[in-house]
XYZ file of C-alpha atoms in Angstrom:
406
model
C 0.000 0.000 0.000
C 1.478 3.354 -1.106
C 0.307 6.940 -0.783
C 0.372 9.024 -3.971
C -0.937 12.561 -3.531
C -3.419 11.462 -0.894
C -4.670 8.426 -2.833
C -3.754 5.000 -1.477
C -2.494 2.736 -4.264
C -3.186 -0.944 -3.717
C -1.512 -4.199 -4.702
C -2.209 -7.914 -4.784
C -0.597 -8.231 -1.348
C -3.094 -5.723 0.059
C -5.965 -7.688 -1.485
C -4.804 -10.957 0.073
C -4.197 -9.239 3.403
C -7.703 -7.754 3.439
C -9.189 -11.195 2.847
C -7.298 -12.434 5.903
C -7.927 -9.516 8.280
C -9.686 -6.155 8.010
C -7.594 -4.805 10.895
C -4.435 -5.522 8.886
C -5.828 -3.275 6.147
C -6.471 -0.482 8.654
C -2.946 -0.721 10.086
C -1.279 -0.743 6.666
C -3.409 2.220 5.582
C -2.273 4.143 8.656
C 1.355 3.461 7.700
C 0.721 4.626 4.133
C -0.894 7.822 5.426
C 2.019 8.466 7.768
C 0.094 8.165 11.036
C 1.815 4.915 12.084
C 5.304 3.516 11.784
C 5.824 0.286 9.886
C 6.755 -2.466 12.354
C 10.240 -3.917 12.295
C 10.422 -7.608 12.971
C 12.790 -10.504 12.400
C 11.290 -13.285 10.296
C 13.976 -15.866 9.437
C 11.430 -18.446 8.263
C 9.861 -15.861 5.958
C 13.297 -15.043 4.564
C 13.903 -18.731 3.846
C 10.506 -19.145 2.172
C 11.058 -16.066 0.008
C 14.461 -17.378 -1.074
C 12.991 -20.783 -1.905
C 10.114 -19.119 -3.729
C 12.603 -17.237 -5.897
C 14.473 -20.483 -6.578
C 11.239 -22.219 -7.583
C 10.305 -19.367 -9.930
C 13.761 -19.405 -11.505
C 13.585 -23.186 -11.938
C 10.310 -22.771 -13.837
C 11.822 -20.056 -16.035
C 14.770 -22.358 -16.761
C 12.273 -25.082 -17.670
C 10.516 -22.745 -20.117
C 13.812 -21.644 -21.627
C 14.911 -25.258 -22.070
C 11.599 -25.873 -23.853
C 12.527 -23.205 -26.413
C 10.550 -20.201 -25.167
C 12.091 -16.763 -25.457
C 11.732 -14.851 -22.201
C 11.481 -11.094 -21.774
C 12.545 -10.067 -18.278
C 11.134 -6.830 -16.838
C 14.083 -5.836 -14.722
C 12.963 -2.600 -13.094
C 12.358 -3.062 -9.370
C 9.086 -1.737 -7.980
C 5.643 -0.914 -9.324
C 6.306 2.102 -11.509
C 5.089 3.479 -14.818
C 8.365 2.776 -16.641
C 8.188 -0.962 -15.846
C 4.475 -1.048 -16.715
C 5.176 0.578 -20.094
C 7.930 -1.983 -20.777
C 5.500 -4.786 -19.934
C 2.787 -3.384 -22.215
C 5.325 -2.979 -25.034
C 6.433 -6.601 -24.659
C 2.792 -7.692 -24.805
C 2.194 -5.664 -27.971
C 5.338 -7.174 -29.498
C 3.990 -10.667 -28.833
C 6.722 -11.908 -26.481
C 6.241 -15.606 -25.753
C 6.975 -15.297 -22.033
C 7.175 -12.136 -19.916
C 8.790 -12.520 -16.502
C 7.979 -10.170 -13.618
C 5.647 -8.050 -15.722
C 4.370 -4.905 -14.003
C 0.682 -4.104 -14.435
C -0.901 -0.791 -13.403
C -4.401 0.637 -13.717
C -5.659 3.600 -11.717
C -4.931 2.839 -8.044
C -4.177 -0.873 -8.567
C -0.849 -2.471 -9.389
C 0.877 -5.821 -9.363
C 3.902 -7.762 -10.560
C 2.984 -11.082 -12.168
C 5.489 -13.925 -12.057
C 4.790 -15.061 -15.625
C 2.697 -13.753 -18.525
C 2.335 -16.447 -21.188
C 1.192 -15.757 -24.742
C -1.762 -17.832 -25.957
C -3.536 -18.043 -29.318
C -6.638 -16.149 -28.222
C -7.318 -12.923 -30.169
C -7.347 -9.617 -28.332
C -6.754 -5.941 -29.017
C -3.057 -6.847 -29.221
C -3.616 -9.010 -32.312
C -4.222 -12.730 -32.855
C -2.785 -13.430 -29.403
C -3.334 -12.525 -25.769
C -1.800 -13.318 -22.387
C -2.645 -15.473 -19.403
C -1.122 -15.257 -15.931
C 0.989 -17.948 -14.275
C 2.108 -17.704 -10.658
C 4.690 -19.919 -8.978
C 3.793 -20.968 -5.434
C 5.532 -23.119 -2.840
C 2.314 -24.278 -1.156
C 1.025 -27.723 -2.074
C -2.548 -26.393 -2.093
C -3.546 -23.111 -3.712
C -5.150 -20.736 -1.215
C -8.063 -18.389 -1.758
C -5.694 -15.451 -1.328
C -3.529 -16.758 -4.182
C -6.555 -17.058 -6.465
C -7.573 -13.472 -5.625
C -4.083 -12.254 -6.502
C -4.250 -14.058 -9.838
C -7.679 -12.557 -10.531
C -6.256 -9.096 -9.908
C -3.414 -9.775 -12.351
C -5.930 -11.086 -14.903
C -8.010 -7.928 -14.435
C -4.940 -5.734 -14.952
C -3.882 -7.760 -18.005
C -7.357 -7.163 -19.455
C -6.781 -3.395 -19.174
C -3.868 -3.788 -21.611
C -5.216 -6.377 -24.065
C -8.951 -5.667 -23.911
C -10.062 -9.195 -22.939
C -10.016 -11.024 -19.611
C -7.820 -14.151 -19.696
C -9.946 -17.276 -19.757
C -7.790 -18.995 -17.136
C -5.082 -18.357 -14.579
C -2.473 -20.890 -13.520
C -0.370 -21.938 -10.536
C 2.864 -23.926 -10.738
C 3.721 -25.750 -7.520
C 6.886 -27.710 -6.705
C 7.166 -31.407 -7.579
C 4.563 -31.130 -10.350
C 6.952 -31.483 -13.316
C 6.163 -27.779 -13.890
C 2.651 -28.657 -15.057
C 0.476 -25.585 -14.302
C -2.753 -26.033 -12.349
C -5.603 -24.333 -14.219
C -8.333 -22.166 -12.682
C -11.150 -20.672 -14.773
C -11.202 -16.921 -14.212
C -14.987 -16.698 -14.512
C -15.396 -19.079 -11.567
C -13.758 -16.603 -9.196
C -14.131 -13.140 -10.721
C -17.374 -12.167 -8.964
C -15.873 -12.933 -5.558
C -12.677 -11.116 -6.514
C -14.700 -7.988 -7.364
C -16.505 -8.239 -4.022
C -13.262 -8.384 -2.013
C -11.672 -5.661 -4.145
C -14.648 -3.354 -3.539
C -14.527 -4.118 0.186
C -10.847 -3.157 0.317
C -11.400 0.055 -1.645
C -14.280 1.021 0.646
C -12.234 0.214 3.727
C -9.309 2.462 2.814
C -11.634 5.208 1.574
C -13.529 5.280 4.876
C -10.389 5.109 6.991
C -12.118 2.577 9.220
C -9.186 1.916 11.555
C -11.273 2.959 14.558
C -13.945 0.368 13.687
C -11.625 -2.640 13.406
C -10.185 -4.738 16.220
C -7.249 -7.190 16.207
C -9.325 -10.322 16.659
C -7.147 -13.452 16.455
C -6.901 -14.838 12.916
C -5.025 -17.663 11.241
C -3.009 -14.961 9.479
C -1.592 -13.801 12.839
C 1.072 -16.523 12.678
C 2.770 -14.833 9.705
C 1.655 -11.218 10.148
C 4.170 -8.416 10.686
C 1.718 -6.757 13.109
C 1.248 -9.807 15.340
C 3.236 -8.451 18.304
C 1.390 -5.129 18.297
C -2.002 -6.819 18.021
C -1.190 -9.289 20.781
C -0.118 -6.423 23.044
C -3.413 -4.637 22.324
C -5.474 -7.698 23.214
C -3.554 -8.192 26.454
C -3.848 -4.524 27.349
C -7.609 -4.757 26.790
C -7.803 -8.054 28.741
C -9.786 -9.327 25.757
C -11.961 -12.412 26.125
C -10.049 -14.197 23.362
C -7.329 -14.739 25.997
C -9.573 -17.247 27.788
C -8.320 -20.686 26.783
C -10.896 -22.585 24.754
C -13.124 -19.603 23.969
C -14.621 -19.200 20.506
C -15.693 -16.135 18.561
C -19.394 -16.992 18.945
C -19.011 -17.430 22.699
C -17.141 -14.131 22.992
C -19.943 -12.326 21.139
C -22.519 -13.919 23.442
C -20.613 -12.747 26.519
C -20.189 -9.258 25.102
C -23.939 -9.027 24.504
C -24.302 -9.708 28.235
C -21.954 -6.842 29.084
C -18.940 -9.048 29.841
C -15.979 -7.539 27.984
C -12.830 -8.738 29.800
C -11.268 -11.876 31.240
C -11.462 -10.358 34.717
C -15.157 -9.580 34.296
C -15.810 -13.142 33.159
C -13.874 -14.508 36.143
C -16.219 -12.585 38.451
C -19.440 -13.608 36.705
C -21.924 -15.106 39.215
C -22.574 -18.841 39.173
C -24.852 -20.547 38.427
C -25.369 -18.680 35.159
C -28.017 -15.972 35.507
C -29.077 -15.904 31.840
C -29.873 -18.320 29.023
C -27.398 -18.243 26.115
C -28.785 -17.612 22.641
C -26.209 -20.082 21.331
C -24.512 -22.884 23.197
C -25.186 -24.648 26.470
C -25.221 -23.118 29.937
C -22.475 -25.531 30.986
C -20.194 -24.148 28.254
C -20.297 -20.625 29.664
C -19.916 -21.855 33.219
C -16.820 -23.760 32.112
C -15.434 -20.612 30.441
C -16.099 -18.673 33.631
C -14.142 -21.204 35.667
C -11.303 -21.149 33.138
C -11.153 -17.347 33.385
C -11.153 -17.561 37.183
C -8.138 -19.877 37.170
C -6.286 -17.667 34.667
C -6.912 -14.496 36.697
C -5.729 -16.288 39.833
C -2.572 -17.276 37.972
C -1.801 -13.654 37.143
C -1.486 -12.830 40.816
C 0.573 -15.861 41.771
C 4.279 -16.579 41.584
C 3.504 -20.156 40.577
C 1.275 -21.618 37.853
C -2.300 -22.078 39.035
C -4.321 -25.042 37.820
C -7.239 -27.194 38.857
C -7.612 -30.766 37.663
C -11.000 -31.683 36.223
C -12.788 -34.694 37.634
C -12.576 -37.674 35.257
C -15.798 -38.376 33.370
C -16.436 -41.596 31.458
C -16.427 -40.956 27.717
C -14.832 -37.512 27.950
C -11.278 -36.174 27.639
C -8.494 -38.582 28.539
C -11.120 -41.141 29.540
C -11.721 -41.713 25.818
C -8.220 -43.129 25.364
C -7.843 -46.909 25.096
C -6.439 -48.860 28.003
C -2.635 -48.617 28.247
C -0.597 -51.415 26.708
C 2.977 -52.420 27.383
C 3.472 -52.175 23.619
C 2.259 -48.590 23.157
C 4.444 -46.370 20.953
C 4.554 -42.565 21.123
C 5.632 -41.367 17.685
C 6.707 -38.031 16.222
C 8.008 -37.016 12.796
C 9.898 -33.897 11.770
C 9.958 -32.951 8.098
C 10.966 -30.149 5.760
C 8.443 -29.833 2.896
C 10.862 -27.733 0.815
C 13.940 -29.942 1.045
C 14.970 -31.397 -2.292
C 12.321 -32.701 -4.665
C 9.174 -33.376 -2.659
C 10.380 -32.669 0.861
C 12.198 -34.868 3.369
C 11.101 -36.519 6.622
C 14.396 -36.027 8.384
C 13.746 -37.274 11.945
C 11.776 -40.306 13.115
C 11.418 -40.419 16.888
C 9.466 -42.730 19.170
C 9.205 -43.550 22.866
C 8.371 -46.953 24.340
C 8.518 -48.519 27.798
C 11.169 -51.132 28.550
C 10.636 -54.188 30.755
C 11.281 -52.072 33.849
C 8.565 -49.603 32.818
C 11.092 -46.882 31.988
C 10.732 -44.639 28.938
C 13.175 -45.342 26.120
C 13.643 -42.905 23.214
C 14.708 -44.030 19.739
C 15.719 -41.568 17.015
C 16.454 -42.184 13.339
C 17.908 -39.254 11.404
C 17.468 -39.101 7.638
C 19.469 -36.505 5.728
C 19.132 -38.142 2.306
C 16.562 -40.093 0.301
C 18.369 -43.346 1.086
C 18.371 -42.635 4.820
C 14.709 -41.578 4.715
C 13.756 -44.856 3.040
C 15.819 -46.844 5.524
C 14.312 -45.050 8.536
C 10.782 -45.487 7.170
C 11.268 -49.202 6.545
C 12.863 -49.696 9.956
C 9.979 -47.968 11.723
C 7.289 -49.917 9.841
C 9.100 -53.205 10.496
C 9.423 -52.284 14.170
C 5.713 -51.464 14.496
C 4.669 -54.694 12.747
C 6.888 -56.772 15.011
C 5.653 -54.969 18.119
C 2.038 -55.431 16.992
C 2.579 -59.187 16.767
C 3.957 -59.144 20.309
C 1.333 -56.733 21.725
C -1.967 -56.977 19.767
C -3.552 -54.403 22.097
C -0.941 -51.716 21.362
C -1.613 -48.282 19.877
C 0.584 -45.669 18.211
C 0.060 -42.193 19.682
C 0.926 -39.128 17.592
C 0.313 -35.370 17.281
C -2.650 -34.715 14.975
C -2.848 -35.880 11.385
C 0.686 -35.129 10.197
C 2.232 -38.507 11.022
C -0.374 -40.738 9.269
C -0.323 -38.458 6.217
C 3.472 -38.470 6.068
C 3.644 -42.260 6.381
C 1.166 -42.612 3.510
C 3.300 -40.299 1.360
C 6.395 -42.337 2.204
C 4.540 -45.564 1.413
C 3.673 -44.168 -2.007
C 7.227 -42.981 -2.580
C 8.972 -46.209 -1.595
């Protein structure tokens, strides 16, 4: 987001950010207007992902060049008129591939990874261009599709027709682009674009709040937003609370964790959504958290076991139980690498024993995978009542991928 003579110019990044969080839009607009400072933060993982993204894009360009395509590189850094004019000239000249093309129209701008010439007539001549983006993610996100729709819209301003499709090239796909029909997504793109334009025009920073979002994990504003929520003692700080429950409590005049901790029990009102017991549980959770703030030691209260709930749903322990964890790098080599297999079992004396198998190559990964599967099969024969415990769905999914690979 950039300020030009009082008008905020917007990019594909702003569009994706607005889809993730309206408060992010308000904060970025304040920076563009000069009323806030841009946050400085260290993001080593982001730096690594950007470097790998550049490598993936270059690998695709090399693939196109090896296939005989001539590539026009728009070298100017930044979204400026000179680079946009160079891009438009290359399109009029019928370049087969345009790399890092800059597209501008009114307040909108973007830099497309790849513009590929296709045999669809346009105002340029008997050809036109479609947009290809290179992405590291295995699955294309809604934000990525919105960005591609913006590029397609900007391309249409140059050639007079909207590209029929947009494409994404992901790693380990033999550089085969995934196709998305523009018409399937364009109405939603226009809706989000209009929402962003309205948001920055109204300067609605005062009306937005840093509610927790999935985007917080990668957002440059996350520390500032977290500090705001803690300063406000916001209800989202209550462990296990949901957005619907927070809204219900706020309708009842309960705005803070401390206020919730002091709410009378039994509950004095009937929730519009959810059970009474849910809000009583949240109240008790808030009470324990507030007590912990004023203590030098962690405060906790153990729940009474209930049949069919919580840990009581686990199967009976077995001497053969295995506690398993995998560590992997999805961007290592061609297709990622599961580089550490670790599991804990109990020995004959009932003591925990940890086994680790490192895998820093394909051969070692295959060997570790085979060794673990053989170990589990042998242990299953010895202990038919055993179970393998793991964290979420990553481990089963990874083992299935390894089974397919080897």
